[in-house]
PDB file of C-alpha atoms in Angstrom:
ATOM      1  CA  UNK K   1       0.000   0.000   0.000  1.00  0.00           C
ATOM      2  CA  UNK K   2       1.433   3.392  -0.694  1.00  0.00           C
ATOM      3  CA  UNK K   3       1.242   6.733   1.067  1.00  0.00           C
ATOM      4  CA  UNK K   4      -1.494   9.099   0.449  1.00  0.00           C
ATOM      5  CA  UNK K   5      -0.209  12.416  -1.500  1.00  0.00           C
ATOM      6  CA  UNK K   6      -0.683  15.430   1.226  1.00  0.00           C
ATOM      7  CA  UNK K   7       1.920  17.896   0.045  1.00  0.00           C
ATOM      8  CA  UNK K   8      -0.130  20.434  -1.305  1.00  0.00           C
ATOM      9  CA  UNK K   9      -4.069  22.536  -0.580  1.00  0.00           C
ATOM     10  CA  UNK K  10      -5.202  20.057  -3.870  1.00  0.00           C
ATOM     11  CA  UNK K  11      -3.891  17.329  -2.310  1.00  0.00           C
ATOM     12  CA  UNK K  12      -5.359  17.985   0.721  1.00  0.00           C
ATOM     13  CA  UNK K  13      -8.601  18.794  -0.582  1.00  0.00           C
ATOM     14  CA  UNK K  14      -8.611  15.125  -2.058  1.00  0.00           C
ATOM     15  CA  UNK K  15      -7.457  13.511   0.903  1.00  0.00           C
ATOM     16  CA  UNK K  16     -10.017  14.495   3.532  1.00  0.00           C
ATOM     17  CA  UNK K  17     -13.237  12.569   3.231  1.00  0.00           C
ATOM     18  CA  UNK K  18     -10.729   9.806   3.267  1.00  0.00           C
ATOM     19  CA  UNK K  19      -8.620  10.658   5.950  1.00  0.00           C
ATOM     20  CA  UNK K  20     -11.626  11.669   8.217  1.00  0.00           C
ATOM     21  CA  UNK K  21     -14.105   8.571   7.395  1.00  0.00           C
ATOM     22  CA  UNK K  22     -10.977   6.355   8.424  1.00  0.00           C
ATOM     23  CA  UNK K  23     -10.357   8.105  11.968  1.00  0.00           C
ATOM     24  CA  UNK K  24     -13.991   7.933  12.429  1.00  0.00           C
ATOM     25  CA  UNK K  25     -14.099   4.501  12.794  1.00  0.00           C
ATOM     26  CA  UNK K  26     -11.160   4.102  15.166  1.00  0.00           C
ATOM     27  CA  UNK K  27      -8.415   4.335  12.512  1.00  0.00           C
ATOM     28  CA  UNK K  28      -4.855   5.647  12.709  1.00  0.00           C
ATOM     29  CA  UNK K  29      -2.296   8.201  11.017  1.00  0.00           C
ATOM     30  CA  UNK K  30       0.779   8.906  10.414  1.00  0.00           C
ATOM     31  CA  UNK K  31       1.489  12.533   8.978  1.00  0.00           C
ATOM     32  CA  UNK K  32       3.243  15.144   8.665  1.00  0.00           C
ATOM     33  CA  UNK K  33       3.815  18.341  11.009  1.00  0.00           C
ATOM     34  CA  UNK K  34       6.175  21.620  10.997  1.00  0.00           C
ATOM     35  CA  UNK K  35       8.827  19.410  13.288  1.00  0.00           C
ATOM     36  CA  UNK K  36       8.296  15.527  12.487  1.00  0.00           C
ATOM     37  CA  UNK K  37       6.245  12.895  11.620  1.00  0.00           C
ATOM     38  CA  UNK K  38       3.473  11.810  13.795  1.00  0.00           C
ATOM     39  CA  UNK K  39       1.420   9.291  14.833  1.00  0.00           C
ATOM     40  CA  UNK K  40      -2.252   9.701  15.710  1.00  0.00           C
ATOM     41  CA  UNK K  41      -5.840   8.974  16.552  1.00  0.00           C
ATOM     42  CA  UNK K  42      -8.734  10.556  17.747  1.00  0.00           C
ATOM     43  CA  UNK K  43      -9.069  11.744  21.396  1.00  0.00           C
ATOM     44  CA  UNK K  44     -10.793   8.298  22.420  1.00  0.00           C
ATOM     45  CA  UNK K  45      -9.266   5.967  25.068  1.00  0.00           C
ATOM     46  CA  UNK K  46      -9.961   2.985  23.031  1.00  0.00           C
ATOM     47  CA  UNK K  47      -8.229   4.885  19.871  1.00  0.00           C
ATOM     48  CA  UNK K  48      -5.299   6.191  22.285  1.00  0.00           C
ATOM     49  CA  UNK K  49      -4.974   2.680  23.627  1.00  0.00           C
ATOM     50  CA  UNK K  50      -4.556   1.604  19.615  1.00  0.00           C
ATOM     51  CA  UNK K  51      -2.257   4.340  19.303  1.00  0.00           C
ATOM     52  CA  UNK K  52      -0.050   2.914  22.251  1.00  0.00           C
ATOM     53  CA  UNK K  53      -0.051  -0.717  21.005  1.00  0.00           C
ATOM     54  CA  UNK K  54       0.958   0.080  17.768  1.00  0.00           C
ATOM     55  CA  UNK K  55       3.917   2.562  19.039  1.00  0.00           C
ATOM     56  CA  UNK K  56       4.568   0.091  21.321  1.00  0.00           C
ATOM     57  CA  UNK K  57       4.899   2.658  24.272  1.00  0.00           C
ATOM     58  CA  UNK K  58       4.855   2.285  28.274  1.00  0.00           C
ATOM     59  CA  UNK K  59       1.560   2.421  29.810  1.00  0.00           C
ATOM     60  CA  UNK K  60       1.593   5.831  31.525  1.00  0.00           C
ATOM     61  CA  UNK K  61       3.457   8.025  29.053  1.00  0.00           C
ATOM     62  CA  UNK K  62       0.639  10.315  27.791  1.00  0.00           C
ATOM     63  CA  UNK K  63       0.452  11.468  24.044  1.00  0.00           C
ATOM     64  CA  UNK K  64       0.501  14.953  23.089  1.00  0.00           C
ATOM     65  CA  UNK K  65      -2.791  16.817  21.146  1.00  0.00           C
ATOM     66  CA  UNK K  66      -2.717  18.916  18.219  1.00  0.00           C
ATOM     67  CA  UNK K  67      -5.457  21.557  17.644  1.00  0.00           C
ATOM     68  CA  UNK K  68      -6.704  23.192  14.602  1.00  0.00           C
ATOM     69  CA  UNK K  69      -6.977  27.059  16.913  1.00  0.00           C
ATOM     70  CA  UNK K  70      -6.704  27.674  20.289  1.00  0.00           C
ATOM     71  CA  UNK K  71     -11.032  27.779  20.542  1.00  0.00           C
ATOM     72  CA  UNK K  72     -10.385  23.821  19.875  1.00  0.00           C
ATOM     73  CA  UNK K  73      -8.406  23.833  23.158  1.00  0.00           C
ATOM     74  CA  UNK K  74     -10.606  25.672  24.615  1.00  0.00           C
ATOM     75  CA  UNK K  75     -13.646  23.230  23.576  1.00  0.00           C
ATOM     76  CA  UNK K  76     -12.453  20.874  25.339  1.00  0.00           C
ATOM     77  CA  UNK K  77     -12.181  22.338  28.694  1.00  0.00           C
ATOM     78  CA  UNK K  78      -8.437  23.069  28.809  1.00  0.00           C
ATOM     79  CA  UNK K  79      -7.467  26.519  30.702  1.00  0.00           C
ATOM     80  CA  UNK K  80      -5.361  28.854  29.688  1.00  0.00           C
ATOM     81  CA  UNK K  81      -3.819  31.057  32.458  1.00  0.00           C
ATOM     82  CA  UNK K  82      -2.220  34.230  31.845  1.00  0.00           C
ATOM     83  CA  UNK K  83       1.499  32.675  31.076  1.00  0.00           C
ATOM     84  CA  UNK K  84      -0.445  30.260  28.728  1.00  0.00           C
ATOM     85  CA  UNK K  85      -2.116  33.249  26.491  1.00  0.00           C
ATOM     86  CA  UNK K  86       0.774  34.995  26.439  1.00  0.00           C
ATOM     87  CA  UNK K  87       2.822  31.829  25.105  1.00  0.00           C
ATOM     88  CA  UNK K  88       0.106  30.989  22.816  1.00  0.00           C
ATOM     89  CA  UNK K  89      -0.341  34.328  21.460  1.00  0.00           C
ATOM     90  CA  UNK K  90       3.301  34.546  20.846  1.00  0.00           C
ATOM     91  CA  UNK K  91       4.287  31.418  19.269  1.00  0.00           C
ATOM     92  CA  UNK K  92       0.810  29.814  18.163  1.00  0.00           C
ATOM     93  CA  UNK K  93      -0.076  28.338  15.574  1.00  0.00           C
ATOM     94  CA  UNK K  94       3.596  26.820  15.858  1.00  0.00           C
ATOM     95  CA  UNK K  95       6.175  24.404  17.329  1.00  0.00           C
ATOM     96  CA  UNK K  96       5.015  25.235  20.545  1.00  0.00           C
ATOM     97  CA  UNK K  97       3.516  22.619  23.533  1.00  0.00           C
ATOM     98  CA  UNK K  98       1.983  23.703  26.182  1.00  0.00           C
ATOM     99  CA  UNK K  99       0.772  21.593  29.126  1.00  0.00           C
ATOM    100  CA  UNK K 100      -2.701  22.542  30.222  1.00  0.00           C
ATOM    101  CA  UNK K 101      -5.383  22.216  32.652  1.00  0.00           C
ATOM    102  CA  UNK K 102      -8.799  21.471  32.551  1.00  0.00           C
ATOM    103  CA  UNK K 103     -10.558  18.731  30.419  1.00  0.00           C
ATOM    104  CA  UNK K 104     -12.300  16.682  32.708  1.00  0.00           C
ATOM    105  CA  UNK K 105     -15.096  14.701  31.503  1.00  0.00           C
ATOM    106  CA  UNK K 106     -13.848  15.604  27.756  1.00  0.00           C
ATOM    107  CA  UNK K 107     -10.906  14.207  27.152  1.00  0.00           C
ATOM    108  CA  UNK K 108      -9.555  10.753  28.887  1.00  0.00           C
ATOM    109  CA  UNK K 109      -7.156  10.356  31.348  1.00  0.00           C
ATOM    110  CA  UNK K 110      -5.098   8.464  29.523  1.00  0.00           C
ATOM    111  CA  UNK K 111      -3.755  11.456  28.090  1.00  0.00           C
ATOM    112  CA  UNK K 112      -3.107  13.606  31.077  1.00  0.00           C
ATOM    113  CA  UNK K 113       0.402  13.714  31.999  1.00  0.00           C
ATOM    114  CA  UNK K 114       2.372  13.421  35.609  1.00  0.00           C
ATOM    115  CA  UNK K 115       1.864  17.398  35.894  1.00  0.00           C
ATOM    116  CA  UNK K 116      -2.295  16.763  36.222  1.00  0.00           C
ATOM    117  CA  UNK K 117      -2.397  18.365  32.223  1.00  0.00           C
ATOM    118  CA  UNK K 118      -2.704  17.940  28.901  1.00  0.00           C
ATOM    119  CA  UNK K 119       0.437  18.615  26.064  1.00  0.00           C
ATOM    120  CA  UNK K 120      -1.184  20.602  23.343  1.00  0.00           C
ATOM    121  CA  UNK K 121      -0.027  22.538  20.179  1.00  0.00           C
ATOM    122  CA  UNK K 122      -1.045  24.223  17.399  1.00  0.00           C
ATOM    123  CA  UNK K 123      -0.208  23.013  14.546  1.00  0.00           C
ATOM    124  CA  UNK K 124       1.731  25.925  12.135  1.00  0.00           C
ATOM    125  CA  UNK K 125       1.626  22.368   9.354  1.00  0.00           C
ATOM    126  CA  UNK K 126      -0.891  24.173   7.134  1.00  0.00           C
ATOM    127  CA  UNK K 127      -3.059  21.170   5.514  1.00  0.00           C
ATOM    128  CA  UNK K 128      -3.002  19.504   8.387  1.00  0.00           C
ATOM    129  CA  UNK K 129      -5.058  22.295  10.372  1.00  0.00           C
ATOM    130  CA  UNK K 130      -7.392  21.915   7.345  1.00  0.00           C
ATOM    131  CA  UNK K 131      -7.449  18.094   8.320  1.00  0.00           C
ATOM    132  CA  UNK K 132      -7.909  18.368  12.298  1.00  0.00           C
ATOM    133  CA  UNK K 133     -10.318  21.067  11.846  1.00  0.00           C
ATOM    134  CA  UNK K 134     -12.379  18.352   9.227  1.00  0.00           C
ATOM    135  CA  UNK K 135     -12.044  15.859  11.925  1.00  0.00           C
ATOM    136  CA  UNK K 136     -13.649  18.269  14.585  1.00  0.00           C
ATOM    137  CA  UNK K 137     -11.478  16.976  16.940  1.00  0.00           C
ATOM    138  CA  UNK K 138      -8.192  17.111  18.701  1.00  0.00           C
ATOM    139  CA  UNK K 139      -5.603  14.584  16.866  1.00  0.00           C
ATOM    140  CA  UNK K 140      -3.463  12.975  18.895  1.00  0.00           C
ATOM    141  CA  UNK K 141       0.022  12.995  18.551  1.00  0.00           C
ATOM    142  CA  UNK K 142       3.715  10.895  19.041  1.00  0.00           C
ATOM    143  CA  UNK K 143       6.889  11.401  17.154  1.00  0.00           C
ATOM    144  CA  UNK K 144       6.057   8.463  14.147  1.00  0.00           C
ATOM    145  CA  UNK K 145       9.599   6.290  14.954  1.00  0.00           C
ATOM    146  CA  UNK K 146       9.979   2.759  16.948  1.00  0.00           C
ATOM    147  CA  UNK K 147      10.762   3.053  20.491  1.00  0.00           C
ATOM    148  CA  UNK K 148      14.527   3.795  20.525  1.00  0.00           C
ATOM    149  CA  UNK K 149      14.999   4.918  16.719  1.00  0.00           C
ATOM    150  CA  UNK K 150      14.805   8.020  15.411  1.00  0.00           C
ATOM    151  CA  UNK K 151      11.547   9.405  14.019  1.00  0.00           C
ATOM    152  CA  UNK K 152      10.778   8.578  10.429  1.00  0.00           C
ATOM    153  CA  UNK K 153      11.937  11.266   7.801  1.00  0.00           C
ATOM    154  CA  UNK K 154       9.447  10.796   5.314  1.00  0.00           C
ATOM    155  CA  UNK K 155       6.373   8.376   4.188  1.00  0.00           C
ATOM    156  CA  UNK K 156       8.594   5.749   2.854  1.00  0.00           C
ATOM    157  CA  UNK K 157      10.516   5.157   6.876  1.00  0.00           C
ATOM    158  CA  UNK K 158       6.955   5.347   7.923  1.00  0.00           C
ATOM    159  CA  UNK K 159       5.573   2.701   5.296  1.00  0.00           C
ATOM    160  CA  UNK K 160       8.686   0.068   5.999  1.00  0.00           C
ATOM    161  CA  UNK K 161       8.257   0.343   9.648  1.00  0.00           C
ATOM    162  CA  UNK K 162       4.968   0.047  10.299  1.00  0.00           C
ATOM    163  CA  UNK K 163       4.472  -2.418   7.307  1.00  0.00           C
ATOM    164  CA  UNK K 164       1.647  -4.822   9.546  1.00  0.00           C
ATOM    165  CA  UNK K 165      -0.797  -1.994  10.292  1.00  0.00           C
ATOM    166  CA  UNK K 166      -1.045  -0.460   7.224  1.00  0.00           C
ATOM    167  CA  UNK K 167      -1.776  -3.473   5.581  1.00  0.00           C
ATOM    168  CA  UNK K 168      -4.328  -4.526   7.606  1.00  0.00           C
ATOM    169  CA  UNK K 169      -6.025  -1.280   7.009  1.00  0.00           C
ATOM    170  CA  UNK K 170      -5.141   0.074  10.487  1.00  0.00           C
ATOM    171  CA  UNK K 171      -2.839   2.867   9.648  1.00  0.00           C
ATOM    172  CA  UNK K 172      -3.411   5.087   6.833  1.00  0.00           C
ATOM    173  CA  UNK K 173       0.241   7.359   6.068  1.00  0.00           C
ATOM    174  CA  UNK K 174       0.243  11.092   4.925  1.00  0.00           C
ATOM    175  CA  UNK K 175       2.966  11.745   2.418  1.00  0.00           C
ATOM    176  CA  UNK K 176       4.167  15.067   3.024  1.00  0.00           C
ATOM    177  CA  UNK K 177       7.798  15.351   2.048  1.00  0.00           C
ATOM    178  CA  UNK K 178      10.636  14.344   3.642  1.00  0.00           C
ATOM    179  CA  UNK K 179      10.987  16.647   6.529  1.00  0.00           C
ATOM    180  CA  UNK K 180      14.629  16.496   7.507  1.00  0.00           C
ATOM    181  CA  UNK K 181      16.500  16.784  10.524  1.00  0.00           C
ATOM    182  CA  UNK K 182      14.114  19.006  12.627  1.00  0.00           C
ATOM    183  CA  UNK K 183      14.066  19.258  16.509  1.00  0.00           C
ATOM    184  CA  UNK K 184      10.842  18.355  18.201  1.00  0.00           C
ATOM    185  CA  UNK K 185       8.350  21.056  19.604  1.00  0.00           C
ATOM    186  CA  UNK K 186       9.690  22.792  22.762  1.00  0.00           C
ATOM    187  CA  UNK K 187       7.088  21.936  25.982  1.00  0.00           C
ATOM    188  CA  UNK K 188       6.645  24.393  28.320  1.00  0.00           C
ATOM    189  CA  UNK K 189       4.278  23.416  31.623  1.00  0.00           C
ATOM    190  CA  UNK K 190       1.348  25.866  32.095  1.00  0.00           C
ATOM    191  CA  UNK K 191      -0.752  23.796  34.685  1.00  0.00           C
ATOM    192  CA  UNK K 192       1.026  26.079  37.349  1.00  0.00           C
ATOM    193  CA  UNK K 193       0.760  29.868  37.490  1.00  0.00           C
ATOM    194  CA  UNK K 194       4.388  30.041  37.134  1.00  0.00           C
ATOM    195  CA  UNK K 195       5.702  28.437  34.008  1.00  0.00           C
ATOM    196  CA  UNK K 196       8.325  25.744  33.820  1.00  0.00           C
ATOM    197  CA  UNK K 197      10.051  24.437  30.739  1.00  0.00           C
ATOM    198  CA  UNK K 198       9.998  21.045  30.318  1.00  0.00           C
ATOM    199  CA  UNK K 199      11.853  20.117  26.983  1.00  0.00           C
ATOM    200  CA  UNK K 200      13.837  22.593  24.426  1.00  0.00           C
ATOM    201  CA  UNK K 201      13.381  21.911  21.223  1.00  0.00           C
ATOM    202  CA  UNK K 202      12.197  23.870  18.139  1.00  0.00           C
ATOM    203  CA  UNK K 203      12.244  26.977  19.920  1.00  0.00           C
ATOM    204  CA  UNK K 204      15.414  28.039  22.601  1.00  0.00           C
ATOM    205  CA  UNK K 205      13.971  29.633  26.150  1.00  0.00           C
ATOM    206  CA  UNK K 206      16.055  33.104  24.573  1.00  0.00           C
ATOM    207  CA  UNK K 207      13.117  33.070  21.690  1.00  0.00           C
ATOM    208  CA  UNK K 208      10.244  31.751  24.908  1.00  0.00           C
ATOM    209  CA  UNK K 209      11.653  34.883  26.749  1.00  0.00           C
ATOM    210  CA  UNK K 210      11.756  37.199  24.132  1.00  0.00           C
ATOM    211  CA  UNK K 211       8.117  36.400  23.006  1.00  0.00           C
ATOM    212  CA  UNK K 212       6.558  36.081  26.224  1.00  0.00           C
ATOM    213  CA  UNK K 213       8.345  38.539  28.779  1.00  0.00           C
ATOM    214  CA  UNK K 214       8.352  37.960  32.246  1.00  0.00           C
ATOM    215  CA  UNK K 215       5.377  35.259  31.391  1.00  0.00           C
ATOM    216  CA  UNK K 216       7.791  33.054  30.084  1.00  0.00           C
ATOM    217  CA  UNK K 217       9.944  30.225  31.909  1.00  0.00           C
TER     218      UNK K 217
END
């Protein structure tokens, strides 16, 4: 089975009824973002569970979401305190994390990490906005790689690794490109009302700091 072209807004365009009937019923994804590959479901334990088994991750180690705006976030319970808007506002749509609060009784607790949040970004990758926003839903998200390998650079890693699933109709893969060498999204905690920063990546605490002010880590 090959990769689905999603490179381009016409590619996109033809990809989405697809895309979205599949994840409706309980389907996965790989795909691209504006850091790496990811792996995904919908915001369902019994889809995260999927997600786990197929990653083959530790029970316990929470995925993060991405979100088409930050009303999505919003939708689904998750608070933003004043550190959090200023990050957001700074940075969003971008390779930005943020660790919120809020979402009980809307999103499971499989996905809330040790802080008592949930990891959220949103996405700067432009057609796949288009496709969360289709989906109505946050999608979750883990770097698309083998525990202890690097993440996949493109479709074809994606395709070779995960070979079983997307034969049996499990996984569905997003060609967009190869990406590259790219850091990972940098994770700053905002379940606190001071913020901490939990992994650099994409962007350095100097760029955090010089976005956000004294609201910053």
């Amino acid at each position: 089975m090959k990769a689905i072209p999603f490179r381009t807004d016409a590619e996109a365009s033809a990809a989405l009824a697809q895309v979205v009937g599949h994840m409706q019923g309980g389907g996965l994804l790989a795909y691209p973002t504006e850091t790496v590959y990811g792996l995904g479901s919908r915001p369902l334990e019994a889809d995260v569970r999927a997600l786990a088994e197929l990653k083959g991750r530790a029970a316990g180690k929470p995925f993060l979401l991405l979100v088409a705006d930050q009303e999505m976030a919003e939708a689904q319970g998750l608070a933003f305190n004043e550190s959090a808007r200023a990050l957001a506002r700074a940075f969003w749509p971008g390779p930005l994390t943020l660790v919120l609060p809020g979402g009980s009784g809307r999103l499971p607790d499989v996905l809330r990490g040790p802080e008592g949040g949930f990891a959220v970004r949103w996405t700067s990758q432009p057609q796949m906005v288009r496709l969360v926003a289709a989906l109505g839903l946050p999608l979750t998200s883990t770097s698309a790689n083998l525990p202890g390998t690097a993440p996949a650079p493109g479709a074809d890693a994606i395709l070779h690794d995960f070979a079983d699933a997307v034969e049996r109709g499990t996984l569905l893969v997003l060609d967009g490109g190869v990406l590259g060498n790219r850091p990972p999204s940098t994770v700053v905690d905002c379940t606190t009302r001071m913020p901490r920063l939990v992994r650099v990546g994409a962007l350095s605490l100097a760029q955090l700091r010089a976005g956000a002010g004294i609201l910053a880590p």
